[in-house]
Coordinates of C-alpha atoms (C1' of nucleotides) in Angstrom, one line a residue:
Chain A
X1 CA -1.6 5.8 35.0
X2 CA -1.7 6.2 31.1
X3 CA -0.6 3.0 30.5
X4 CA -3.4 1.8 32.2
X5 CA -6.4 3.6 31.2
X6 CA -5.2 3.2 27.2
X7 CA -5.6 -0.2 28.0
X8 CA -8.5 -0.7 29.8
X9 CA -10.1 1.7 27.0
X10 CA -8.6 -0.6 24.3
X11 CA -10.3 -3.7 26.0
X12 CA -13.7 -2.0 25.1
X13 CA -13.3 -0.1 22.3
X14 CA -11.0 -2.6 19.8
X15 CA -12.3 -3.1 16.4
X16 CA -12.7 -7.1 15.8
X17 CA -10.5 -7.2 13.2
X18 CA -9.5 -11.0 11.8
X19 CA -5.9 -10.9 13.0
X20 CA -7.2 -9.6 16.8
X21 CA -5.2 -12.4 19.1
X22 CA -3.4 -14.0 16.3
X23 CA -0.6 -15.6 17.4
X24 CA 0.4 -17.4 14.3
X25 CA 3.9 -15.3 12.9
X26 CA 3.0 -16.1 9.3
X27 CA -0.7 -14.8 9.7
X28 CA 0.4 -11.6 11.6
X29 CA 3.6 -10.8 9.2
X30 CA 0.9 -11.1 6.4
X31 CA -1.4 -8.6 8.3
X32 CA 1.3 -6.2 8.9
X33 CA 3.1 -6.3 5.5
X34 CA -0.5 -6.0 4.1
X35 CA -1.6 -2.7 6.4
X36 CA 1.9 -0.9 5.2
X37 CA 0.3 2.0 3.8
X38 CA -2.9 0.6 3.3
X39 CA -6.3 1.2 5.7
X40 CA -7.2 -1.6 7.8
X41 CA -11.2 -1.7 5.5
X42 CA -9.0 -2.2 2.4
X43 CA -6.4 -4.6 3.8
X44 CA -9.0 -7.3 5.2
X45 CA -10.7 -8.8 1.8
X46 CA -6.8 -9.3 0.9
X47 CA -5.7 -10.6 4.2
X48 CA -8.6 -13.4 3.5
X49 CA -8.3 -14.1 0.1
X50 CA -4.8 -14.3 0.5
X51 CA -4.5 -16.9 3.2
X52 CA -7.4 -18.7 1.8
X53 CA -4.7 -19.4 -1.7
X54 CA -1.2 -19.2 1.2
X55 CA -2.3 -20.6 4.4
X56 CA 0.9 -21.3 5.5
X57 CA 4.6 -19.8 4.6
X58 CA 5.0 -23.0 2.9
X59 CA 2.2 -22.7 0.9
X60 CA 3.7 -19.6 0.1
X61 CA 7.0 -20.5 -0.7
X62 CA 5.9 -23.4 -2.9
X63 CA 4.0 -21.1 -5.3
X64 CA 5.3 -18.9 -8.2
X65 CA 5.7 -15.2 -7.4
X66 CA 3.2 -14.4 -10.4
X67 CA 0.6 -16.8 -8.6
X68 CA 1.2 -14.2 -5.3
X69 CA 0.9 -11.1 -7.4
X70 CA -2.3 -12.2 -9.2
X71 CA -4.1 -12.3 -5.3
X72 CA -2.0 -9.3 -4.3
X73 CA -3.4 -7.4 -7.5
X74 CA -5.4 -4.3 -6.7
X75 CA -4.0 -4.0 -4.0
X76 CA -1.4 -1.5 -4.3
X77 CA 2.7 -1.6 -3.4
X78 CA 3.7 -4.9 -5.3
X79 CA 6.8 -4.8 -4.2
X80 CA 5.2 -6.3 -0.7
X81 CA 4.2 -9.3 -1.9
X82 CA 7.9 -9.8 -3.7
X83 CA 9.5 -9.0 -0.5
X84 CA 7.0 -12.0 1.3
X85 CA 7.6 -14.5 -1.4
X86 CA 11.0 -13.8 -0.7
X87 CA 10.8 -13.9 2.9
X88 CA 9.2 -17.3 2.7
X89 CA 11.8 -18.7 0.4
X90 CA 14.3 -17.4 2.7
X91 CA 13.8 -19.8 6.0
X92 CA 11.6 -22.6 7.4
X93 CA 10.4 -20.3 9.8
X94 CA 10.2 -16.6 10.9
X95 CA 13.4 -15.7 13.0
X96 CA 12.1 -14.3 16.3
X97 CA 13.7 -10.8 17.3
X98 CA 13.1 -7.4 16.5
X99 CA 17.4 -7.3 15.1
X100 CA 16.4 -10.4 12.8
X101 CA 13.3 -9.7 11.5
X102 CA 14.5 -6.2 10.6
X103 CA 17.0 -7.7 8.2
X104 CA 13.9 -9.5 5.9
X105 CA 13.4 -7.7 3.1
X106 CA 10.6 -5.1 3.0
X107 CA 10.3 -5.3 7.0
X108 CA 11.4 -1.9 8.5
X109 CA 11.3 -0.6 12.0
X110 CA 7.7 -1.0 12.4
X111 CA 7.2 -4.2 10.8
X112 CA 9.8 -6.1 12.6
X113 CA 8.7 -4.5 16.0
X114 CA 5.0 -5.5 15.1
X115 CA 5.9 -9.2 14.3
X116 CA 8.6 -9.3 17.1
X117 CA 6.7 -7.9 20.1
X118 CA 2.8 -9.6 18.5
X119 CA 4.1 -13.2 17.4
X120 CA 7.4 -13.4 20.0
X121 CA 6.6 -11.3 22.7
X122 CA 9.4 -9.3 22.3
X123 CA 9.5 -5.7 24.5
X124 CA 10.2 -3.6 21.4
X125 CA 7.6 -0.6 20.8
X126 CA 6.1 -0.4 16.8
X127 CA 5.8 3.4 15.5
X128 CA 3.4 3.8 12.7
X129 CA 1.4 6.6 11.4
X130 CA -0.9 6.4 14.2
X131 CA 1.8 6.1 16.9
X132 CA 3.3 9.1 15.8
X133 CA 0.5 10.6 15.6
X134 CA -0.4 9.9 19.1
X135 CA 3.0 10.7 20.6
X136 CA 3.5 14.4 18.6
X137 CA -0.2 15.3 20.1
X138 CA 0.3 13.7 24.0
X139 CA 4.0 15.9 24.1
X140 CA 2.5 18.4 21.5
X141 CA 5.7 18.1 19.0
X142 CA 5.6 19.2 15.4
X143 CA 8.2 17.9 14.0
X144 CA 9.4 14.9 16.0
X145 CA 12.3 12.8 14.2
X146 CA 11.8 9.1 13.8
X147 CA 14.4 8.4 16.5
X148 CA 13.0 10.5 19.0
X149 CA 9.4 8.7 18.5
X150 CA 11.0 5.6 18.9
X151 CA 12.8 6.5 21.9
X152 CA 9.2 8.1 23.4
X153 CA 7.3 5.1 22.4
X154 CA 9.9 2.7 23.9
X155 CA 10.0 4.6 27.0
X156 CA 6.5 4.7 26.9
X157 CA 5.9 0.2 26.8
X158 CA 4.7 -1.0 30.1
X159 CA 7.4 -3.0 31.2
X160 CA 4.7 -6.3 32.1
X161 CA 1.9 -7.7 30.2
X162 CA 1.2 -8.3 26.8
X163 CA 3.7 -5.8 24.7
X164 CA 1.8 -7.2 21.5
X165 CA -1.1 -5.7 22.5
X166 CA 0.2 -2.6 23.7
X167 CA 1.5 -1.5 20.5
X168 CA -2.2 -2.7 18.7
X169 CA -3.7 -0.5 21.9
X170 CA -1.8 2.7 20.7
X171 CA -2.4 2.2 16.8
X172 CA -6.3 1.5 17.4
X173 CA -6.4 5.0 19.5
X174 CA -4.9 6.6 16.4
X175 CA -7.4 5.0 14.4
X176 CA -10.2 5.5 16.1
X177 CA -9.8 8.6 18.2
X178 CA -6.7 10.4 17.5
X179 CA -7.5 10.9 13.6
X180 CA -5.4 12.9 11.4
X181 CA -9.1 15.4 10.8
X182 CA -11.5 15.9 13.7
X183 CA -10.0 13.8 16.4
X184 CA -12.6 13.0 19.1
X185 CA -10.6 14.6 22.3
X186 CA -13.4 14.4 24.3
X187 CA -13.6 10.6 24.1
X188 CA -10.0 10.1 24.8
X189 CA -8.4 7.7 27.3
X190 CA -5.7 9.9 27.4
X191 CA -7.3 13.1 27.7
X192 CA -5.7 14.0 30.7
X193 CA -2.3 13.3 30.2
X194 CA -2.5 15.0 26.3
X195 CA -0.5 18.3 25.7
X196 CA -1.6 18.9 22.5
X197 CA -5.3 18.9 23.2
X198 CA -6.0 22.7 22.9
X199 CA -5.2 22.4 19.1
X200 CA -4.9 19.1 18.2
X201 CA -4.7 19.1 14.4
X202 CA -1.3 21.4 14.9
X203 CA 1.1 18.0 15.4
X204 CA 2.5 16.5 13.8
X205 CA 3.2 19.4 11.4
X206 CA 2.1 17.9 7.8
X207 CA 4.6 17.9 5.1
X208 CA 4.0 19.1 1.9
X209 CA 4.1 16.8 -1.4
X210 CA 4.1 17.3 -4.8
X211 CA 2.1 15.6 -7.1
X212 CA 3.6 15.8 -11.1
X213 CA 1.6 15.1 -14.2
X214 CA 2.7 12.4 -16.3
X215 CA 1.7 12.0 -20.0
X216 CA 1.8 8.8 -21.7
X217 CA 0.1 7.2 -24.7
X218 CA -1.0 3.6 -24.1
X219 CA -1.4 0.8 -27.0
X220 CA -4.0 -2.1 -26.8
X221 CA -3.2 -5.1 -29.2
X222 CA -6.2 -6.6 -29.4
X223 CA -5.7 -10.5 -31.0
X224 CA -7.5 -13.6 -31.5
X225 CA -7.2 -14.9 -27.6
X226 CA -6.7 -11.8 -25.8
X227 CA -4.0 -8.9 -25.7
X228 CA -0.7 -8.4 -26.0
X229 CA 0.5 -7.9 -22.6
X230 CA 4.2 -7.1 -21.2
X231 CA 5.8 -7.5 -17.7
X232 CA 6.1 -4.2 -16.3
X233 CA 9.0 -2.5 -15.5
X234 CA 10.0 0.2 -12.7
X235 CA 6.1 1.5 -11.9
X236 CA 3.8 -2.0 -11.4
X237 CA 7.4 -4.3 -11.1
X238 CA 5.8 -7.3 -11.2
X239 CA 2.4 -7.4 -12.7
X240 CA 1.8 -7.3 -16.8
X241 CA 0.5 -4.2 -18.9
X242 CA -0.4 -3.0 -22.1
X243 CA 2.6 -1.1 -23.6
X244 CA 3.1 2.9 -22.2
X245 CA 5.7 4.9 -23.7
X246 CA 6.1 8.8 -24.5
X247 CA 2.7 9.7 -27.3
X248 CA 5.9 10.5 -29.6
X249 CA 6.7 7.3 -30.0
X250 CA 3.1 5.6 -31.0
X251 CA 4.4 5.7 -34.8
X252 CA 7.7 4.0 -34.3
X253 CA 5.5 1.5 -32.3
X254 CA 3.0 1.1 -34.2
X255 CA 5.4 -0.1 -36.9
X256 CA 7.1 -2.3 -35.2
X257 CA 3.8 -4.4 -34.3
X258 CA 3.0 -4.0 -37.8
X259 CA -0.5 -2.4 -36.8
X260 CA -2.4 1.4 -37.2
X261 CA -4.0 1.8 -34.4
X262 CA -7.3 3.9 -33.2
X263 CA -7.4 6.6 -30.7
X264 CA -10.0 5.4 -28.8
X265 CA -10.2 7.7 -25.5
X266 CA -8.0 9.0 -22.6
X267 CA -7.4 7.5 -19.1
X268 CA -6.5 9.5 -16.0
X269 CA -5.1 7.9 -12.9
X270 CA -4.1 9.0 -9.5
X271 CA -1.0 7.8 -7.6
X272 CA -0.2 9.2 -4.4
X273 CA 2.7 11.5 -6.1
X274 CA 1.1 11.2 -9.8
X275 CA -1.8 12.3 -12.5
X276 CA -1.1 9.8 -15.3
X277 CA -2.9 11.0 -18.0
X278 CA -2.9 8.2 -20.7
X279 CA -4.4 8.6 -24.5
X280 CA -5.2 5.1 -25.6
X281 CA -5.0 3.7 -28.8
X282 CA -6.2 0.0 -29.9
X283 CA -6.0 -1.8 -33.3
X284 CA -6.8 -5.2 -33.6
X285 CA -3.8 -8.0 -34.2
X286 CA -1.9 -10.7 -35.9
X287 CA -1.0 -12.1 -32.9
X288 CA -2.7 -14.5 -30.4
X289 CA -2.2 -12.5 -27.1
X290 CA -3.6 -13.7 -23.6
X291 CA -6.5 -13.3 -21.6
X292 CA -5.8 -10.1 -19.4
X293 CA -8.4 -12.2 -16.4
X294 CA -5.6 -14.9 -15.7
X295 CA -2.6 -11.9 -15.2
X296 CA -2.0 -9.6 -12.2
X297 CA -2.5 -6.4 -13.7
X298 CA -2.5 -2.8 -12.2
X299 CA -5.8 -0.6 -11.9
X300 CA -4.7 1.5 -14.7
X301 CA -4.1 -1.4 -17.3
X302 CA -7.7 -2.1 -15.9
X303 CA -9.2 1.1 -17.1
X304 CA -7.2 1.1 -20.4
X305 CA -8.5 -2.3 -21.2
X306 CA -11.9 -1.2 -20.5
X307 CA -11.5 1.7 -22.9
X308 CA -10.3 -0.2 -25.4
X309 CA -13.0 -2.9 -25.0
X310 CA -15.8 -0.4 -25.0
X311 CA -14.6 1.6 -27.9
X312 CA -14.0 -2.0 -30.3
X313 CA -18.0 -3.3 -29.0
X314 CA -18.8 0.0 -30.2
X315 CA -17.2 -0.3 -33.5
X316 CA -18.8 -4.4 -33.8
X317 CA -15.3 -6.0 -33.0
X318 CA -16.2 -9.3 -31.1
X319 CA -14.5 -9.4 -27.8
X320 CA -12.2 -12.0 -27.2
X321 CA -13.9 -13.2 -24.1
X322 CA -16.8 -14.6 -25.8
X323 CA -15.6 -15.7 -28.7
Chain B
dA1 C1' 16.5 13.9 4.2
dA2 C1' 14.0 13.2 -0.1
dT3 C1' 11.8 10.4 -3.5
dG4 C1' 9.2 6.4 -5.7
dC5 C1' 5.9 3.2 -5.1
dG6 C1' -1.0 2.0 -5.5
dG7 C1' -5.2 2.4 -4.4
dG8 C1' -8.9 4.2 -2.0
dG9 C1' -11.5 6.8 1.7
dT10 C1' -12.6 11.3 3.5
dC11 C1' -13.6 16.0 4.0
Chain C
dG1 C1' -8.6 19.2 -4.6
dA2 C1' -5.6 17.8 -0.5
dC3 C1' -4.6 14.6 2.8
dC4 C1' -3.2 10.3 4.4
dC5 C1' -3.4 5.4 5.4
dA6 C1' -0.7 -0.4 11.2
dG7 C1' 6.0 1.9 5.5
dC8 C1' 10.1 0.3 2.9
dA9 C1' 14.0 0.7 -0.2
dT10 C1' 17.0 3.5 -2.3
dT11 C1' 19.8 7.5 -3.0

DNA sequence: AATGCGGGGTC
DNA sequence: GACCCAGCATT
């Protein structure tokens, strides 16, 4: 029986991962809002950290959302941590089905299953990455539709025992076993119920992305007690930045900050469907500005700071940090 | 169905 | 480089 030799594999082969057997909602919503997109080694120092600051949902709802962004910083997808601080401020406690949980904002299909059928029990199959994964190879589909993996999967969910960890048994097999690159078919639980094993890197069929180049200039307004640092808007919602705009427009702000600032290097940085390609420039201010250390602040605004810093050492300007 | 949204590991 | 990760919201 599949079901039970995916199991009885899982048993011995599971990763001990900190949410293995969590029971608490809170804990596992956190761990499942945190692994959207995001591989399970990255996800853990943030899962700790995080509930060492929110141990509870009320802990969470009682803090500011700029308190949740500065631990969810580096991290990636800010909107998540919005969409929890939300969550928490929206009920006492989680709501315990698959149809409730789905309505929370920024838990899908898979989230909502995770939490419903982990934390509640519920029979309701979770399709990720991995699970489709799994599913195209075992029926050997390229192209499978979300609904069609759903219906598989549910069809798939041994109707007794722990549904919970079912789901986490099919998601660790992707993980571990059946990886996107080089999947290790002859250690497989499932090797002999597998369609797909002659060539298993043909399903699912990948889809093809484009990635755009972006170019931006980037000013650093370096003043007596830090920078001058704005919220971000669109890209980064949430966290604070140095001002980016179009390189035509350095003069105009320039001007309006009353300052003539340095080129002082570039910047590249990668996002998944981006190649920002930032020209900095710095110039030292009127202003008082604030310590980039106590704001959430992107990678990027991370490397232009650095730029900036190094290039004003360079040129004997005291940094504000030590001053 | 397609796109935007981070950051990082892997080959 | 390209791919992809315990996806979701929006259009």
């Amino acid at each position: 029986m599949l079901q039970e030799a995916l199991l009885a594999w899982y048993e011995g082969a599971k990763r001990p991962l900190p949410w293995r057997g969590e029971k608490d909602p809170y804990r596992i919503l956190l761990s499942e809002v945190l692994l959207q997109q995001t591989r399970v080694e990255q996800a853990v120092p943030y899962y700790r950290r995080f509930l060492e600051r929110f141990p509870t949902l009320k802990a969470l709802r009682e803090a500011s959302l700029e308190e949740v962004l500065r631990v969810w910083a580096g991290v990636g997808y800010y909107r998540r941590a919005e969409h929890l601080h939300r969550v928490s401020q929206a009920a006492e406690t989680l709501p315990r089905s698959y149809e409730e949980l789905k309505e929370l904002p920024g838990l899908g299909p898979y989230t909502a299953a995770a939490v419903a059928s982990m934390a509640f029990g519920e029979r309701v199959a979770a399709v990720d990455g991995n699970v489709r994964r799994v599913l195209a190879r075992l029926f050997a589909l390229e192209s499978p539709t979300p609904k069609a993996l759903q219906a598989l999967a549910q069809a798939l969910l041994p109707e007794e025992g722990d549904p919970g960890v079912w789901n986490q048994a099919l998601m660790e097999l992707g993980a571990t076993v059946c990886r996107p690159k080089r999947p290790l078919c002859p250690a497989c639980p499932l090797g002999a119920f597998c369609q797909g094993q002659k060539a298993p890197e043909r399903y699912p069929k990948a889809r093809a992305r484009a990635k755009r180049e972006e170019r931006l200039a980037a000013l650093v307004l370096w003043g007596r007690k830090g920078v001058y640092l704005e919220p971000q808007k669109g890209r980064f919602q949430g966290l604070y930045g140095v001002p980016t705009f179009p390189e035509e427009e350095l003069g105009a702000r320039a001007r309006a900050f009353g300052v003539e600032p340095s080129y002082v290097g570039e910047v590249r940085h990668e996002l998944t469907h981006r190649r920002l390609f930032l020209r900095v420039y710095a110039a030292l201010w009127e202003g008082e500005g604030v310590d980039p250390k106590a704001k959430p602040l992107p990678k990027l605004t991370e490397k232009v700071l650095r730029q900036a810093e190094a290039f004003l050492a360079h040129a004997g300007v005291v940094p504000f940090q030590d001053a």
